Amino acid sequence: ISLLKGNLHFDLSAYWMDGFNEIISVRQENGEFRNENAGRTRHMGLEYGVHYKPIKDIVIRVSGSNAAHLFVEYDERGTSYSGNSMPQAPAWIFNTEVIYKPSFAKGLRIGVEMMHMSPYYMDAANTKQFNGFLIFNARAGYEIKGFEIWCNLMNFTNQLWSPNASLSRWGESITVGNPINVNIGLGYNFVAGMYKKK
């Protein structure tokens, strides 16, 4: 849907998928992972995106997913997990960014982004949850005559977070996300540079 003379764009999709003989990665007793048949699974949810320009210099972007991923029928080494939520499957993933492109400084952009992941179960037995995360990033860039310089300040509140966490008989396995960090870059767009010269 496009509204407000093209300043507001909204898209929405819904899905329901029943899986039969779905293959998933299962951690074995020796700590290794092996692909196994998950029996029957169910995946359902909504995915959405919003692109809004309230005034000339500001753009707001929102995207997200609300979903449920379930074992309908699943036995692992004699234990039934039927009816449980699948591990590492958050119910809510949300991302939003506000971008400022001032009219008085053409080519300049400044943005702040928020990334959120809701809690999810770390194991098929649903015995423990990972808390999810909420982190913030800031980005700035300037483009002129095909050249662009940018600076990104990632996780600027320096949160302890993880994009993936699991639990097995060997204990917790947590991939630690990057702490606060800065990256700076310089690039050149040959197509843009040639176009502007003409």
Coordinates of C-alpha atoms in Angstrom, one line a residue:
I1 CA 0.0 0.0 0.0
S2 CA 1.2 3.5 -0.9
L3 CA -0.4 6.5 0.8
L4 CA 0.1 10.2 1.4
K5 CA 1.3 10.9 -2.2
G6 CA 3.9 8.3 -2.0
N7 CA 5.4 9.4 1.4
L8 CA 4.1 6.3 3.2
H9 CA 4.7 2.8 2.0
F10 CA 3.4 -0.3 3.9
D11 CA 3.8 -3.9 3.0
L12 CA 2.5 -6.9 4.9
S13 CA 2.7 -10.7 4.3
A14 CA 1.2 -13.6 6.2
Y15 CA 2.3 -17.2 6.0
W16 CA 1.4 -20.6 7.3
M17 CA 3.7 -23.6 6.5
D18 CA 3.3 -27.1 7.7
G19 CA 6.6 -29.1 7.3
F20 CA 6.8 -32.9 6.8
N21 CA 10.0 -34.7 7.3
E22 CA 11.8 -31.4 7.9
I23 CA 15.5 -31.7 8.4
I24 CA 17.0 -29.8 11.3
S25 CA 20.5 -29.7 12.9
V26 CA 20.6 -31.6 16.2
R27 CA 23.5 -31.6 18.6
Q28 CA 24.7 -35.2 19.4
E29 CA 25.9 -36.7 22.7
N30 CA 29.5 -36.2 21.5
G31 CA 28.9 -32.5 20.9
E32 CA 28.8 -32.7 17.1
F33 CA 25.8 -31.5 15.0
R34 CA 24.0 -33.9 12.7
N35 CA 21.0 -33.4 10.4
E36 CA 18.0 -35.3 11.6
N37 CA 14.3 -35.6 10.6
A38 CA 12.1 -33.3 12.7
G39 CA 8.9 -35.2 11.9
R40 CA 6.2 -32.5 11.5
T41 CA 6.6 -28.8 12.1
R42 CA 4.5 -25.7 11.8
H43 CA 5.6 -22.2 10.9
M44 CA 3.2 -19.2 10.9
G45 CA 3.5 -15.5 11.2
L46 CA 3.4 -12.0 9.8
E47 CA 6.2 -10.0 8.2
Y48 CA 5.8 -6.2 7.7
G49 CA 7.6 -3.1 6.6
V50 CA 6.9 0.6 6.7
H51 CA 8.8 3.4 4.9
Y52 CA 7.6 6.8 6.0
K53 CA 8.8 10.3 5.1
P54 CA 7.0 12.7 7.5
I55 CA 9.0 15.7 6.3
K56 CA 11.4 16.4 3.4
D57 CA 14.6 15.7 5.3
I58 CA 13.6 12.7 7.4
V59 CA 12.9 9.0 6.5
I60 CA 11.6 6.4 9.0
R61 CA 12.0 2.8 8.2
V62 CA 10.4 -0.1 10.2
S63 CA 10.5 -3.8 9.5
G64 CA 9.6 -6.8 11.7
S65 CA 8.4 -10.3 12.0
N66 CA 6.0 -11.9 14.5
A67 CA 6.0 -15.7 14.2
A68 CA 5.6 -19.1 15.8
H69 CA 7.7 -22.1 15.0
L70 CA 6.4 -25.3 16.5
F71 CA 7.2 -29.0 16.7
V72 CA 3.9 -30.8 15.8
E73 CA 5.4 -34.3 16.0
Y74 CA 9.1 -34.7 17.0
D75 CA 10.9 -37.4 19.0
E76 CA 14.6 -37.1 19.8
R77 CA 16.3 -40.2 21.1
G78 CA 13.0 -41.5 22.7
T79 CA 11.9 -38.1 24.1
S80 CA 8.9 -36.4 22.6
Y81 CA 9.0 -32.7 22.0
S82 CA 5.7 -32.5 20.2
G83 CA 3.9 -29.2 20.9
N84 CA 7.1 -27.4 21.9
S85 CA 8.5 -24.3 20.3
M86 CA 11.5 -24.9 18.1
P87 CA 14.8 -23.6 19.6
Q88 CA 16.5 -20.5 18.4
A89 CA 13.2 -19.2 16.9
P90 CA 12.3 -15.8 18.4
A91 CA 8.6 -14.8 18.3
W92 CA 9.4 -11.2 17.4
I93 CA 12.2 -9.6 15.4
F94 CA 12.1 -5.9 15.0
N95 CA 14.3 -3.3 13.3
T96 CA 13.7 0.4 12.9
E97 CA 15.8 3.3 11.6
V98 CA 15.4 7.1 11.4
I99 CA 17.5 8.8 8.7
Y100 CA 18.2 12.5 8.5
K101 CA 19.3 13.9 5.1
P102 CA 19.5 17.7 5.6
S103 CA 18.5 19.9 2.6
F104 CA 21.3 22.4 3.4
A105 CA 24.0 19.7 3.1
K106 CA 23.3 17.6 0.1
G107 CA 24.9 14.2 0.2
L108 CA 25.0 14.1 4.0
R109 CA 23.1 11.4 5.9
I110 CA 22.8 10.6 9.6
G111 CA 20.9 7.7 11.0
V112 CA 20.1 5.9 14.2
E113 CA 19.0 2.2 14.1
M114 CA 17.4 0.0 16.8
M115 CA 17.6 -3.8 16.5
H116 CA 15.5 -6.0 18.8
M117 CA 15.0 -9.8 19.1
S118 CA 12.6 -11.2 21.7
P119 CA 13.4 -14.1 24.1
Y120 CA 13.4 -17.6 22.6
Y121 CA 13.9 -21.2 23.9
M122 CA 17.5 -22.5 23.8
D123 CA 16.6 -26.2 23.5
A124 CA 13.9 -28.4 22.1
A125 CA 12.7 -29.3 25.6
N126 CA 11.9 -25.6 26.2
T127 CA 13.7 -25.7 29.6
K128 CA 15.5 -22.4 29.3
Q129 CA 15.1 -19.1 27.5
F130 CA 17.6 -16.7 26.1
N131 CA 16.6 -13.1 26.9
G132 CA 17.0 -11.7 23.4
F133 CA 18.6 -8.3 22.9
L134 CA 18.0 -4.6 22.2
I135 CA 20.9 -2.8 20.6
F136 CA 21.4 0.6 18.9
N137 CA 23.6 1.6 16.0
A138 CA 24.4 5.1 14.6
R139 CA 25.6 5.8 11.1
A140 CA 26.8 8.9 9.2
G141 CA 28.0 9.4 5.7
Y142 CA 28.7 12.0 3.1
E143 CA 28.7 11.6 -0.7
I144 CA 30.1 14.0 -3.2
K145 CA 31.0 13.5 -6.9
G146 CA 30.9 9.7 -6.6
F147 CA 33.0 9.6 -3.4
E148 CA 31.5 8.5 -0.1
I149 CA 33.0 8.5 3.4
W150 CA 31.1 7.0 6.2
C151 CA 31.4 6.3 9.9
N152 CA 29.4 3.7 11.8
L153 CA 29.1 3.5 15.6
M154 CA 27.7 0.0 16.3
N155 CA 26.1 -1.1 19.6
F156 CA 26.8 2.4 21.0
T157 CA 25.2 1.6 24.3
N158 CA 27.7 -1.3 24.6
Q159 CA 25.1 -4.0 25.4
L160 CA 26.1 -7.6 26.1
W161 CA 24.2 -9.5 23.4
S162 CA 24.1 -12.6 21.3
P163 CA 22.7 -13.4 17.9
N164 CA 22.5 -17.1 18.7
A165 CA 22.3 -19.2 21.9
S166 CA 21.6 -22.9 22.5
L167 CA 21.5 -25.4 25.3
S168 CA 22.5 -29.1 25.3
R169 CA 23.7 -31.7 27.7
W170 CA 27.1 -30.1 27.2
G171 CA 25.9 -26.8 28.6
E172 CA 25.1 -23.5 27.1
S173 CA 26.6 -22.4 23.7
I174 CA 26.4 -18.6 23.2
T175 CA 27.7 -16.6 20.3
V176 CA 28.7 -13.3 21.7
G177 CA 27.8 -10.2 19.6
N178 CA 30.3 -7.4 19.1
P179 CA 30.7 -4.8 21.9
I180 CA 30.7 -1.1 21.0
N181 CA 32.8 -0.6 17.9
V182 CA 33.5 2.0 15.2
N183 CA 34.2 1.5 11.5
I184 CA 35.1 4.1 9.0
G185 CA 35.2 3.7 5.2
L186 CA 35.8 5.5 2.0
G187 CA 34.4 4.4 -1.3
Y188 CA 34.0 5.6 -4.9
N189 CA 31.0 4.9 -7.2
F190 CA 32.4 4.9 -10.8
V191 CA 29.0 5.0 -12.4
A192 CA 27.9 7.9 -10.2
G193 CA 31.1 9.7 -10.8
M194 CA 30.9 9.4 -14.6
Y195 CA 27.3 10.4 -14.6
K196 CA 27.9 13.6 -12.6
K197 CA 30.8 14.6 -14.8
K198 CA 28.4 14.6 -17.8

